[in-house]
Amino acid sequence: MAIKPAIEAEFEFSVPVVIVGAGACGLTAALSVAEQGVEVLVLERDEHPSGSTSLSAGLIPAAGTQLQKEKGIVDTAEQFAEDLMAKAHYRNDAVVVNAVATASGKTIDWLMREHKLDLHLVEGFRYPGHSQYRMHGPRSQSGADLESMLLAAASQAQIDIMTSASVEDLYATESGEVVAVSFKRPDGLVETVGCEALILACNGFGGNPEKIAQFIPEMAEAEYCGHTSNTGDALDWGLALGAQAEDLGSYQGHGSVSVPHGSPLTWAVVSLGGIQVNQLGKRFANEMRGYSEHAEEVLKQPGQYAWSIYDARCEQPALAFHDYKEVQALGGIRHADSIEELAVVTGLPLAVLREQLEQVHSYTQGQQQDPLGRSFTSEQALQAPYRAAKVSGALFHTQGGLTVDSHARVLKPNGEVLPNLYAGGGAARGFCGPGADGYLSGNGLLTAVVLGRLAGLSACSQLQQRDDN
C-alpha cells in the first residue's frame, strides 16, 4: 500500500466519485452520490460483498424515525446525542456526534422510502445506554439481510460495483488531493481509475494482528469475529496523506460469543435479567455496563470463558435474532428445569450457583444491593426453566480511525480538510472515545450508514462547487 505521485498516474477512464468498500458504508454513500446524478464506482476486494455488515445483527440506531412515531415513541436527536456522549464519558467529538444523531432518523426514513429497505423497529428490550427503542434493522435481525437489501438498492440505482478489485495504491498531489486509485485483480493484473473524490468505506484494522497488538494489546489474544479483509488500509492511506487518526485503542468487543460456535449470543438475554458466571459459578462484573467492555472481563476469567444464565422469559426476544437461532440449532443453548439440572448441564458447582441465583433474586426484590453495581430492581427474578450458554469474549471491529468532520471529510492534525478525501464506518474515528467502554450498541452501523450518507452528499456538494467555480 502506498501513496504515489499524481504525475505517475496513468488511467484510461475516470469516475467523479470512487468508493473503496461495498459494505453498509460504501453502499449508502454510493446511493447518496447516485441520487445526485453523479457517476460513482464502488471497488470491493472480495468476490462477494459482505464485510462487517453481514457479520452484524444489522441493527442501526436512529432517532425521530417514522417507525418510532408510528409506535408512539418520542425520541430526539438531542436525546440520542446525549446517550452517545454519556456512554463515551464525553470523550468523543460532540460536533460529529450531534451531526450524525441529527441525520440518523432522516437517513433511515430515506433508505425505507426511496430505496425500499424493509426495516423494523426492535422492541421488547433496550440495549445498555439507549434511553429509547431506536434499533432499526431487517426483520430477521441479520446483517447479511441488510447487506442484501443495500446491494439490491444499488442494483436498482444502476450503481457500478467492481468486485475482486483490491485497491493497492493511491495517486495524490503534494497537497493530498487524490487523483486516481489502482486496484489489483485476482490474476495479478493492476488497473488504475481516475477520480475527483475518494470515499474510504473499507472499515478498520481488526483483521490486522500487528495493528491490534500495537493499539489494542488487551485484545491481541482474543478471537476476532470480524471480517478478515479489515486490515487497516484506510488508516495507512490516510496517515500517508497527512491525516490525523484518533482513538486507535477503541473497539467493539462482545462479552458473549458462543463457545465453540463463534456466534454472538444477543445481549437481550442479559438486558432482561440474565447474568454471567465464571467456571467457579460466581458473577464477576456488572453485566449491564455494556457488552463491548465486558469482553475483556470475560477474558480475565479462568479458562477465558463464562456461562450466560437466563430463563425462558429472557430468551423470547432473542429468538428473533438470526445469530441466536444459529447457536440454538448448533446445540449451544442448554436447557434446565431446575437449579440442580442447571448445575449438571453446565458443570458448575451447585452450591455456588444456587447462592448466586438467590443473591440475584434478593437484588430484584430490593433486599440487598449488588456489590458489582448492577441495578436489578426493575428486572424480574430468574426462574425455571433456565437457559445457559458457554461464552467467551471476542473482538468484532475497531472503532478508532481517521478524524472526520461533520461532513465526513478527513482532517489533518491542524484541523484543515484534506482536499477530496472522505471516510465513514470503521475507516473513520467512531463515537466510543479512546476505549471499549464507550461503545454504545449499534455504533458500528451508525457510523457506517450515516457517515456514508454524509460522505456521499458532501462529495457531490464539493464537485458541484468546483463546477460552479
Tab-separated table of C-alpha atoms in Angstrom:
chain	number	residue	atom	x	y	z
A	1	MET	CA	0.000	0.000	0.000
A	2	ALA	CA	1.462	3.351	-0.993
A	3	ILE	CA	0.758	6.920	-1.972
A	4	LYS	CA	2.308	7.621	-5.359
A	5	PRO	CA	2.867	10.990	-7.052
A	6	ALA	CA	-0.118	12.187	-9.065
A	7	ILE	CA	2.125	12.762	-12.067
A	8	GLU	CA	2.725	8.997	-12.308
A	9	ALA	CA	-0.964	8.148	-12.621
A	10	GLU	CA	-1.904	6.650	-15.963
A	11	PHE	CA	-5.520	5.691	-16.494
A	12	GLU	CA	-7.877	5.187	-19.398
A	13	PHE	CA	-11.083	6.059	-17.563
A	14	SER	CA	-12.140	8.326	-14.714
A	15	VAL	CA	-15.151	8.440	-12.421
A	16	PRO	CA	-16.165	11.512	-10.395
A	17	VAL	CA	-16.516	9.551	-7.143
A	18	VAL	CA	-14.722	6.320	-6.247
A	19	ILE	CA	-15.653	4.394	-3.106
A	20	VAL	CA	-13.465	1.726	-1.518
A	21	GLY	CA	-15.629	-0.924	0.119
A	22	ALA	CA	-19.109	-2.309	-0.584
A	23	GLY	CA	-20.431	-2.770	2.930
A	24	ALA	CA	-23.163	-0.651	4.518
A	25	CYS	CA	-20.992	2.476	4.490
A	26	GLY	CA	-19.874	2.206	0.880
A	27	LEU	CA	-23.294	1.275	-0.463
A	28	THR	CA	-25.096	4.019	1.462
A	29	ALA	CA	-22.523	6.516	0.202
A	30	ALA	CA	-22.947	5.232	-3.354
A	31	LEU	CA	-26.738	5.555	-3.183
A	32	SER	CA	-26.322	9.107	-1.914
A	33	VAL	CA	-23.985	10.002	-4.788
A	34	ALA	CA	-26.116	8.359	-7.456
A	35	GLU	CA	-29.271	10.198	-6.410
A	36	GLN	CA	-27.436	13.455	-7.143
A	37	GLY	CA	-26.926	12.324	-10.722
A	38	VAL	CA	-23.174	11.833	-10.219
A	39	GLU	CA	-21.392	8.772	-11.584
A	40	VAL	CA	-19.877	6.554	-8.903
A	41	LEU	CA	-17.759	3.406	-8.859
A	42	VAL	CA	-17.514	1.074	-5.861
A	43	LEU	CA	-14.379	-1.079	-5.605
A	44	GLU	CA	-14.738	-4.182	-3.423
A	45	ARG	CA	-11.853	-6.507	-2.527
A	46	ASP	CA	-13.978	-9.620	-2.048
A	47	GLU	CA	-15.652	-11.654	-4.755
A	48	HIS	CA	-18.998	-11.315	-2.969
A	49	PRO	CA	-19.593	-8.120	-0.925
A	50	SER	CA	-20.285	-8.850	2.728
A	51	GLY	CA	-17.806	-7.297	5.162
A	52	SER	CA	-18.548	-6.428	8.758
A	53	THR	CA	-22.130	-5.566	7.834
A	54	SER	CA	-23.003	-9.176	7.071
A	55	LEU	CA	-21.436	-10.350	10.326
A	56	SER	CA	-23.533	-7.971	12.426
A	57	ALA	CA	-27.145	-8.142	13.593
A	58	GLY	CA	-27.925	-5.441	11.025
A	59	LEU	CA	-29.283	-3.000	13.617
A	60	ILE	CA	-28.900	0.758	13.082
A	61	PRO	CA	-29.785	3.139	15.931
A	62	ALA	CA	-31.615	6.274	14.841
A	63	ALA	CA	-33.782	8.930	16.442
A	64	GLY	CA	-37.000	10.541	15.243
A	65	THR	CA	-37.825	7.958	12.583
A	66	GLN	CA	-41.220	7.327	11.072
A	67	LEU	CA	-41.188	3.836	12.581
A	68	GLN	CA	-40.725	5.310	16.052
A	69	LYS	CA	-43.520	7.815	15.508
A	70	GLU	CA	-45.880	5.050	14.392
A	71	LYS	CA	-45.167	3.260	17.688
A	72	GLY	CA	-45.735	6.413	19.724
A	73	ILE	CA	-42.070	6.597	20.731
A	74	VAL	CA	-40.849	10.131	21.277
A	75	ASP	CA	-37.136	10.330	20.533
A	76	THR	CA	-34.981	13.255	19.522
A	77	ALA	CA	-31.557	13.799	18.014
A	78	GLU	CA	-30.571	15.682	21.171
A	79	GLN	CA	-31.506	12.740	23.384
A	80	PHE	CA	-29.681	10.309	21.106
A	81	ALA	CA	-26.569	12.504	21.033
A	82	GLU	CA	-26.584	12.710	24.820
A	83	ASP	CA	-26.731	8.898	25.054
A	84	LEU	CA	-23.768	8.646	22.661
A	85	MET	CA	-21.792	11.245	24.578
A	86	ALA	CA	-22.597	9.816	28.010
A	87	LYS	CA	-21.600	6.266	27.065
A	88	ALA	CA	-18.213	7.557	25.878
A	89	HIS	CA	-17.822	9.648	29.053
A	90	TYR	CA	-17.891	12.773	26.856
A	91	ARG	CA	-14.556	11.879	25.278
A	92	ASN	CA	-15.871	11.746	21.693
A	93	ASP	CA	-16.361	14.567	19.167
A	94	ALA	CA	-19.545	16.410	20.152
A	95	VAL	CA	-19.834	18.196	16.803
A	96	VAL	CA	-19.721	14.998	14.751
A	97	VAL	CA	-21.909	13.131	17.250
A	98	ASN	CA	-24.603	15.791	17.004
A	99	ALA	CA	-24.423	15.871	13.210
A	100	VAL	CA	-24.805	12.102	12.946
A	101	ALA	CA	-27.568	11.928	15.559
A	102	THR	CA	-29.431	14.675	13.674
A	103	ALA	CA	-29.078	12.875	10.339
A	104	SER	CA	-29.813	9.388	11.675
A	105	GLY	CA	-33.608	9.434	11.573
A	106	LYS	CA	-33.749	11.080	8.155
A	107	THR	CA	-31.291	8.502	6.823
A	108	ILE	CA	-33.390	5.539	7.971
A	109	ASP	CA	-36.549	7.121	6.549
A	110	TRP	CA	-34.726	7.798	3.254
A	111	LEU	CA	-33.490	4.209	2.956
A	112	MET	CA	-37.000	2.885	3.557
A	113	ARG	CA	-38.842	5.424	1.428
A	114	GLU	CA	-36.510	5.877	-1.532
A	115	HIS	CA	-34.742	2.526	-1.616
A	116	LYS	CA	-37.447	0.221	-0.239
A	117	LEU	CA	-35.424	-1.306	2.587
A	118	ASP	CA	-37.779	-3.413	4.686
A	119	LEU	CA	-36.714	-2.397	8.177
A	120	HIS	CA	-38.495	-2.670	11.500
A	121	LEU	CA	-38.047	-1.249	14.987
A	122	VAL	CA	-36.737	-3.661	17.615
A	123	GLU	CA	-38.874	-3.596	20.751
A	124	GLY	CA	-39.131	-5.636	23.937
A	125	PHE	CA	-35.747	-4.733	25.403
A	126	ARG	CA	-33.244	-1.884	25.325
A	127	TYR	CA	-29.535	-2.259	24.835
A	128	PRO	CA	-27.392	-0.767	27.622
A	129	GLY	CA	-27.085	3.005	27.312
A	130	HIS	CA	-30.034	3.618	24.990
A	131	SER	CA	-32.828	5.648	26.562
A	132	GLN	CA	-35.350	4.739	23.854
A	133	TYR	CA	-36.209	1.939	21.457
A	134	ARG	CA	-34.244	3.074	18.409
A	135	MET	CA	-32.675	-0.002	16.821
A	136	HIS	CA	-33.754	-0.384	13.183
A	137	GLY	CA	-32.931	-3.398	11.063
A	138	PRO	CA	-34.203	-6.292	8.926
A	139	ARG	CA	-36.969	-8.351	10.424
A	140	SER	CA	-34.558	-11.291	10.531
A	141	GLN	CA	-32.160	-9.097	12.554
A	142	SER	CA	-29.398	-10.342	10.309
A	143	GLY	CA	-26.651	-8.132	8.891
A	144	ALA	CA	-26.426	-10.384	5.840
A	145	ASP	CA	-30.010	-9.415	5.001
A	146	LEU	CA	-29.211	-5.715	5.467
A	147	GLU	CA	-26.273	-6.092	3.061
A	148	SER	CA	-28.526	-7.877	0.562
A	149	MET	CA	-31.096	-5.077	0.751
A	150	LEU	CA	-28.434	-2.440	0.123
A	151	LEU	CA	-26.971	-4.406	-2.783
A	152	ALA	CA	-30.456	-4.714	-4.306
A	153	ALA	CA	-30.955	-0.963	-3.914
A	154	ALA	CA	-27.577	-0.307	-5.553
A	155	SER	CA	-28.513	-2.584	-8.445
A	156	GLN	CA	-31.832	-0.791	-8.855
A	157	ALA	CA	-29.947	2.531	-8.930
A	158	GLN	CA	-27.594	1.069	-11.582
A	159	ILE	CA	-24.508	1.668	-9.461
A	160	ASP	CA	-21.319	0.067	-10.738
A	161	ILE	CA	-19.756	-2.283	-8.172
A	162	MET	CA	-16.487	-3.906	-9.204
A	163	THR	CA	-15.747	-6.959	-7.057
A	164	SER	CA	-12.464	-8.858	-6.698
A	165	ALA	CA	-10.822	-5.443	-7.005
A	166	SER	CA	-8.277	-4.947	-4.229
A	167	VAL	CA	-7.269	-1.300	-4.019
A	168	GLU	CA	-3.496	-1.113	-3.631
A	169	ASP	CA	-2.201	2.421	-4.192
A	170	LEU	CA	-3.495	5.967	-4.275
A	171	TYR	CA	-2.085	8.679	-6.510
A	172	ALA	CA	-2.091	12.129	-4.946
A	173	THR	CA	-0.680	15.617	-5.308
A	174	GLU	CA	1.645	17.159	-2.742
A	175	SER	CA	-1.370	18.846	-1.146
A	176	GLY	CA	-3.001	15.460	-0.566
A	177	GLU	CA	-5.572	15.586	-3.365
A	178	VAL	CA	-6.243	12.060	-4.630
A	179	VAL	CA	-6.401	11.892	-8.447
A	180	ALA	CA	-6.507	8.132	-9.014
A	181	VAL	CA	-6.508	4.717	-7.357
A	182	SER	CA	-5.008	1.458	-8.565
A	183	PHE	CA	-6.525	-1.936	-7.860
A	184	LYS	CA	-5.368	-5.485	-8.361
A	185	ARG	CA	-7.370	-8.298	-9.908
A	186	PRO	CA	-7.096	-11.943	-8.728
A	187	ASP	CA	-4.939	-12.736	-11.762
A	188	GLY	CA	-2.446	-10.061	-10.705
A	189	LEU	CA	-3.491	-7.514	-13.310
A	190	VAL	CA	-3.366	-3.960	-11.927
A	191	GLU	CA	-5.766	-1.313	-13.220
A	192	THR	CA	-5.985	2.387	-12.417
A	193	VAL	CA	-9.036	4.640	-12.366
A	194	GLY	CA	-9.059	8.417	-12.023
A	195	CYS	CA	-11.332	10.192	-9.561
A	196	GLU	CA	-12.303	13.638	-8.314
A	197	ALA	CA	-13.321	12.450	-4.852
A	198	LEU	CA	-12.481	9.330	-2.850
A	199	ILE	CA	-14.583	7.815	-0.058
A	200	LEU	CA	-12.892	5.274	2.219
A	201	ALA	CA	-15.501	2.786	3.404
A	202	CYS	CA	-13.272	-0.254	3.956
A	203	ASN	CA	-13.602	-0.485	7.748
A	204	GLY	CA	-10.842	-0.583	10.347
A	205	PHE	CA	-7.925	-2.844	11.253
A	206	GLY	CA	-9.460	-5.684	13.242
A	207	GLY	CA	-8.091	-8.225	10.765
A	208	ASN	CA	-4.524	-6.988	11.196
A	209	PRO	CA	-2.898	-8.807	14.159
A	210	GLU	CA	0.135	-6.494	14.162
A	211	LYS	CA	-2.002	-3.372	14.445
A	212	ILE	CA	-4.188	-4.957	17.141
A	213	ALA	CA	-1.078	-5.839	19.153
A	214	GLN	CA	0.149	-2.261	18.722
A	215	PHE	CA	-3.025	-0.329	19.502
A	216	ILE	CA	-5.293	-2.768	21.415
A	217	PRO	CA	-2.918	-5.160	23.211
A	218	GLU	CA	-5.584	-6.350	25.660
A	219	MET	CA	-7.417	-7.999	22.742
A	220	ALA	CA	-4.361	-9.376	20.948
A	221	GLU	CA	-5.178	-12.959	22.000
A	222	ALA	CA	-8.961	-12.633	21.683
A	223	GLU	CA	-10.925	-14.358	18.966
A	224	TYR	CA	-11.596	-11.998	16.067
A	225	CYS	CA	-15.190	-12.241	14.851
A	226	GLY	CA	-14.944	-9.512	12.235
A	227	HIS	CA	-14.165	-9.584	8.547
A	228	THR	CA	-10.637	-10.679	7.671
A	229	SER	CA	-10.335	-8.027	4.939
A	230	ASN	CA	-10.367	-5.272	7.586
A	231	THR	CA	-6.594	-4.839	7.547
A	232	GLY	CA	-6.274	-1.098	8.162
A	233	ASP	CA	-5.695	0.078	4.596
A	234	ALA	CA	-7.769	3.226	5.069
A	235	LEU	CA	-5.756	4.140	8.143
A	236	ASP	CA	-2.469	3.645	6.299
A	237	TRP	CA	-3.551	5.679	3.268
A	238	GLY	CA	-4.951	8.488	5.395
A	239	LEU	CA	-1.862	8.804	7.551
A	240	ALA	CA	0.366	8.764	4.473
A	241	LEU	CA	-1.688	11.648	3.055
A	242	GLY	CA	-1.184	13.648	6.249
A	243	ALA	CA	-4.464	12.896	8.008
A	244	GLN	CA	-4.998	12.719	11.739
A	245	ALA	CA	-6.136	9.484	13.396
A	246	GLU	CA	-7.669	9.265	16.859
A	247	ASP	CA	-8.915	6.741	19.420
A	248	LEU	CA	-6.994	3.839	17.884
A	249	GLY	CA	-7.367	1.911	21.141
A	250	SER	CA	-11.133	1.921	20.764
A	251	TYR	CA	-13.045	-1.149	19.632
A	252	GLN	CA	-16.272	-3.070	19.776
A	253	GLY	CA	-15.859	-6.244	21.713
A	254	HIS	CA	-18.521	-8.721	22.722
A	255	GLY	CA	-18.637	-10.495	26.058
A	256	SER	CA	-20.997	-13.233	24.957
A	257	VAL	CA	-19.757	-15.144	21.907
A	258	SER	CA	-20.854	-18.752	21.947
A	259	VAL	CA	-18.129	-21.365	22.514
A	260	PRO	CA	-17.147	-23.087	20.262
A	261	HIS	CA	-19.612	-21.849	17.654
A	262	GLY	CA	-18.242	-18.292	17.351
A	263	SER	CA	-21.608	-16.539	17.010
A	264	PRO	CA	-22.743	-13.769	19.366
A	265	LEU	CA	-25.390	-14.605	21.911
A	266	THR	CA	-27.547	-11.492	21.818
A	267	TRP	CA	-27.257	-9.247	24.870
A	268	ALA	CA	-31.059	-9.192	25.070
A	269	VAL	CA	-30.955	-12.189	27.396
A	270	VAL	CA	-28.800	-10.218	29.828
A	271	SER	CA	-30.727	-6.959	29.467
A	272	LEU	CA	-33.887	-8.649	30.709
A	273	GLY	CA	-32.285	-10.060	33.850
A	274	GLY	CA	-29.779	-12.672	32.769
A	275	ILE	CA	-26.376	-12.942	34.444
A	276	GLN	CA	-22.910	-14.287	33.728
A	277	VAL	CA	-20.839	-16.522	35.999
A	278	ASN	CA	-17.345	-17.931	35.602
A	279	GLN	CA	-16.400	-21.601	35.810
A	280	LEU	CA	-16.377	-21.285	39.617
A	281	GLY	CA	-20.056	-20.350	39.431
A	282	LYS	CA	-19.523	-16.741	40.547
A	283	ARG	CA	-20.576	-13.467	38.958
A	284	PHE	CA	-17.544	-11.307	38.234
A	285	ALA	CA	-18.686	-7.958	36.742
A	286	ASN	CA	-21.659	-5.674	36.186
A	287	GLU	CA	-23.161	-7.187	33.052
A	288	MET	CA	-25.070	-4.018	32.178
A	289	ARG	CA	-22.069	-1.709	31.780
A	290	GLY	CA	-22.049	-2.773	28.139
A	291	TYR	CA	-21.263	-5.883	26.147
A	292	SER	CA	-18.240	-4.334	24.442
A	293	GLU	CA	-16.162	-3.667	27.549
A	294	HIS	CA	-17.490	-6.893	29.053
A	295	ALA	CA	-15.393	-8.862	26.542
A	296	GLU	CA	-12.212	-8.047	28.433
A	297	GLU	CA	-13.855	-9.023	31.739
A	298	VAL	CA	-14.747	-12.468	30.384
A	299	LEU	CA	-11.241	-12.967	29.032
A	300	LYS	CA	-9.851	-12.333	32.526
A	301	GLN	CA	-11.780	-15.306	33.950
A	302	PRO	CA	-10.339	-18.792	34.453
A	303	GLY	CA	-10.216	-20.511	31.093
A	304	GLN	CA	-11.230	-17.228	29.397
A	305	TYR	CA	-14.902	-18.182	29.307
A	306	ALA	CA	-18.127	-17.694	31.228
A	307	TRP	CA	-21.666	-19.010	31.328
A	308	SER	CA	-24.615	-16.798	30.426
A	309	ILE	CA	-27.501	-17.831	32.681
A	310	TYR	CA	-31.064	-16.701	31.901
A	311	ASP	CA	-34.569	-18.085	31.639
A	312	ALA	CA	-37.304	-18.743	29.084
A	313	ARG	CA	-38.704	-15.223	29.565
A	314	CYS	CA	-35.346	-13.608	28.754
A	315	GLU	CA	-34.999	-15.855	25.722
A	316	GLN	CA	-38.144	-14.624	23.969
A	317	PRO	CA	-36.717	-11.528	22.213
A	318	ALA	CA	-33.504	-13.435	21.416
A	319	LEU	CA	-35.479	-15.877	19.283
A	320	ALA	CA	-35.885	-13.125	16.667
A	321	PHE	CA	-32.118	-12.927	16.091
A	322	HIS	CA	-30.536	-14.956	13.309
A	323	ASP	CA	-27.338	-15.471	15.324
A	324	TYR	CA	-29.219	-16.799	18.325
A	325	LYS	CA	-31.217	-19.225	16.222
A	326	GLU	CA	-27.962	-20.411	14.670
A	327	VAL	CA	-26.383	-21.073	18.080
A	328	GLN	CA	-29.584	-22.808	19.156
A	329	ALA	CA	-29.561	-25.047	16.078
A	330	LEU	CA	-25.937	-25.999	16.777
A	331	GLY	CA	-26.782	-27.097	20.307
A	332	GLY	CA	-25.184	-24.144	22.058
A	333	ILE	CA	-28.149	-23.427	24.342
A	334	ARG	CA	-28.542	-25.726	27.373
A	335	HIS	CA	-31.972	-26.203	28.992
A	336	ALA	CA	-32.674	-26.973	32.652
A	337	ASP	CA	-35.902	-27.319	34.617
A	338	SER	CA	-34.251	-26.732	37.990
A	339	ILE	CA	-31.116	-25.271	39.561
A	340	GLU	CA	-29.878	-28.805	40.142
A	341	GLU	CA	-30.244	-29.646	36.461
A	342	LEU	CA	-28.655	-26.310	35.534
A	343	ALA	CA	-25.575	-27.274	37.551
A	344	VAL	CA	-25.413	-30.609	35.746
A	345	VAL	CA	-25.683	-29.264	32.171
A	346	THR	CA	-23.095	-26.536	32.833
A	347	GLY	CA	-20.744	-28.434	35.135
A	348	LEU	CA	-20.908	-25.554	37.615
A	349	PRO	CA	-20.767	-26.192	41.389
A	350	LEU	CA	-24.357	-26.482	42.625
A	351	ALA	CA	-23.884	-24.766	45.987
A	352	VAL	CA	-22.195	-21.706	44.499
A	353	LEU	CA	-24.663	-21.476	41.619
A	354	ARG	CA	-27.617	-21.695	44.000
A	355	GLU	CA	-26.104	-18.981	46.187
A	356	GLN	CA	-25.552	-16.663	43.214
A	357	LEU	CA	-29.109	-17.059	41.953
A	358	GLU	CA	-30.521	-16.491	45.449
A	359	GLN	CA	-28.451	-13.319	45.781
A	360	VAL	CA	-29.652	-12.025	42.421
A	361	HIS	CA	-33.229	-12.762	43.496
A	362	SER	CA	-32.702	-10.637	46.603
A	363	TYR	CA	-31.345	-7.818	44.417
A	364	THR	CA	-34.501	-7.852	42.283
A	365	GLN	CA	-36.591	-7.591	45.456
A	366	GLY	CA	-34.549	-4.649	46.687
A	367	GLN	CA	-33.476	-6.572	49.775
A	368	GLN	CA	-29.769	-6.146	49.018
A	369	GLN	CA	-27.628	-4.086	46.686
A	370	ASP	CA	-25.433	-5.754	44.124
A	371	PRO	CA	-21.790	-5.169	45.156
A	372	LEU	CA	-20.861	-5.204	41.457
A	373	GLY	CA	-23.020	-2.145	40.899
A	374	ARG	CA	-25.841	-3.506	38.753
A	375	SER	CA	-29.401	-2.454	39.479
A	376	PHE	CA	-31.796	-5.395	39.360
A	377	THR	CA	-34.875	-3.745	40.873
A	378	SER	CA	-36.539	-3.104	37.504
A	379	GLU	CA	-35.987	-6.701	36.385
A	380	GLN	CA	-37.826	-9.906	37.122
A	381	ALA	CA	-36.106	-12.662	39.050
A	382	LEU	CA	-34.836	-15.609	37.037
A	383	GLN	CA	-36.842	-18.773	37.400
A	384	ALA	CA	-37.066	-22.236	35.863
A	385	PRO	CA	-36.985	-23.287	33.104
A	386	TYR	CA	-33.440	-21.952	32.773
A	387	ARG	CA	-31.214	-21.458	29.784
A	388	ALA	CA	-27.402	-21.443	29.712
A	389	ALA	CA	-24.736	-20.846	27.085
A	390	LYS	CA	-20.964	-21.121	27.317
A	391	VAL	CA	-19.424	-17.906	26.000
A	392	SER	CA	-16.162	-16.064	25.649
A	393	GLY	CA	-15.028	-12.518	24.861
A	394	ALA	CA	-14.168	-11.505	21.310
A	395	LEU	CA	-13.126	-8.576	19.148
A	396	PHE	CA	-15.635	-7.551	16.490
A	397	HIS	CA	-14.244	-4.390	14.923
A	398	THR	CA	-12.079	-1.400	15.698
A	399	GLN	CA	-13.636	1.990	16.415
A	400	GLY	CA	-10.674	4.329	16.075
A	401	GLY	CA	-9.713	5.762	12.717
A	402	LEU	CA	-9.230	8.811	10.566
A	403	THR	CA	-10.524	12.020	12.101
A	404	VAL	CA	-13.500	13.408	10.185
A	405	ASP	CA	-15.692	16.472	10.495
A	406	SER	CA	-19.480	16.660	10.479
A	407	HIS	CA	-19.455	16.253	6.664
A	408	ALA	CA	-17.302	13.094	6.817
A	409	ARG	CA	-14.324	14.983	5.372
A	410	VAL	CA	-10.967	13.671	6.557
A	411	LEU	CA	-8.970	16.166	8.618
A	412	LYS	CA	-5.298	16.932	9.121
A	413	PRO	CA	-3.845	17.330	12.656
A	414	ASN	CA	-4.194	21.121	12.336
A	415	GLY	CA	-7.909	20.815	11.568
A	416	GLU	CA	-7.589	21.530	7.872
A	417	VAL	CA	-9.595	19.388	5.456
A	418	LEU	CA	-7.804	17.089	3.039
A	419	PRO	CA	-8.801	18.224	-0.466
A	420	ASN	CA	-11.115	15.406	-1.585
A	421	LEU	CA	-10.932	12.558	0.915
A	422	TYR	CA	-13.915	11.261	2.915
A	423	ALA	CA	-14.296	8.390	5.376
A	424	GLY	CA	-17.044	6.551	7.212
A	425	GLY	CA	-17.677	3.365	9.149
A	426	GLY	CA	-14.605	1.748	10.646
A	427	ALA	CA	-12.295	3.834	8.457
A	428	ALA	CA	-13.313	6.926	10.436
A	429	ARG	CA	-12.948	7.785	14.083
A	430	GLY	CA	-16.064	6.484	15.805
A	431	PHE	CA	-18.071	7.715	18.777
A	432	CYS	CA	-16.607	5.496	21.505
A	433	GLY	CA	-13.828	7.732	22.745
A	434	PRO	CA	-10.492	6.082	23.481
A	435	GLY	CA	-11.674	2.689	24.764
A	436	ALA	CA	-14.169	-0.154	24.505
A	437	ASP	CA	-16.231	1.174	27.418
A	438	GLY	CA	-17.523	3.987	25.211
A	439	TYR	CA	-19.206	1.667	22.744
A	440	LEU	CA	-22.966	2.168	22.541
A	441	SER	CA	-24.830	-0.661	20.846
A	442	GLY	CA	-25.123	-0.053	17.130
A	443	ASN	CA	-22.268	2.459	16.922
A	444	GLY	CA	-20.606	0.467	14.153
A	445	LEU	CA	-23.524	0.561	11.724
A	446	LEU	CA	-24.415	4.088	12.853
A	447	THR	CA	-21.059	5.428	11.667
A	448	ALA	CA	-21.243	3.240	8.565
A	449	VAL	CA	-24.707	4.198	7.358
A	450	VAL	CA	-24.969	7.817	8.486
A	451	LEU	CA	-21.377	8.861	7.823
A	452	GLY	CA	-21.686	7.037	4.498
A	453	ARG	CA	-24.731	9.151	3.707
A	454	LEU	CA	-22.973	12.366	4.743
A	455	ALA	CA	-19.819	11.443	2.814
A	456	GLY	CA	-21.746	10.843	-0.397
A	457	LEU	CA	-23.670	14.096	-0.153
A	458	SER	CA	-20.548	16.054	0.814
A	459	ALA	CA	-18.540	14.695	-2.097
A	460	CYS	CA	-21.274	15.700	-4.536
A	461	SER	CA	-21.535	19.144	-2.974
A	462	GLN	CA	-17.786	19.636	-3.363
A	463	LEU	CA	-17.903	18.595	-7.027
A	464	GLN	CA	-20.786	20.986	-7.670
A	465	GLN	CA	-18.866	23.835	-6.068
A	466	ARG	CA	-15.894	23.106	-8.321
A	467	ASP	CA	-18.114	23.135	-11.395
A	468	ASP	CA	-19.682	26.429	-10.328
A	469	ASN	CA	-16.260	27.985	-9.929
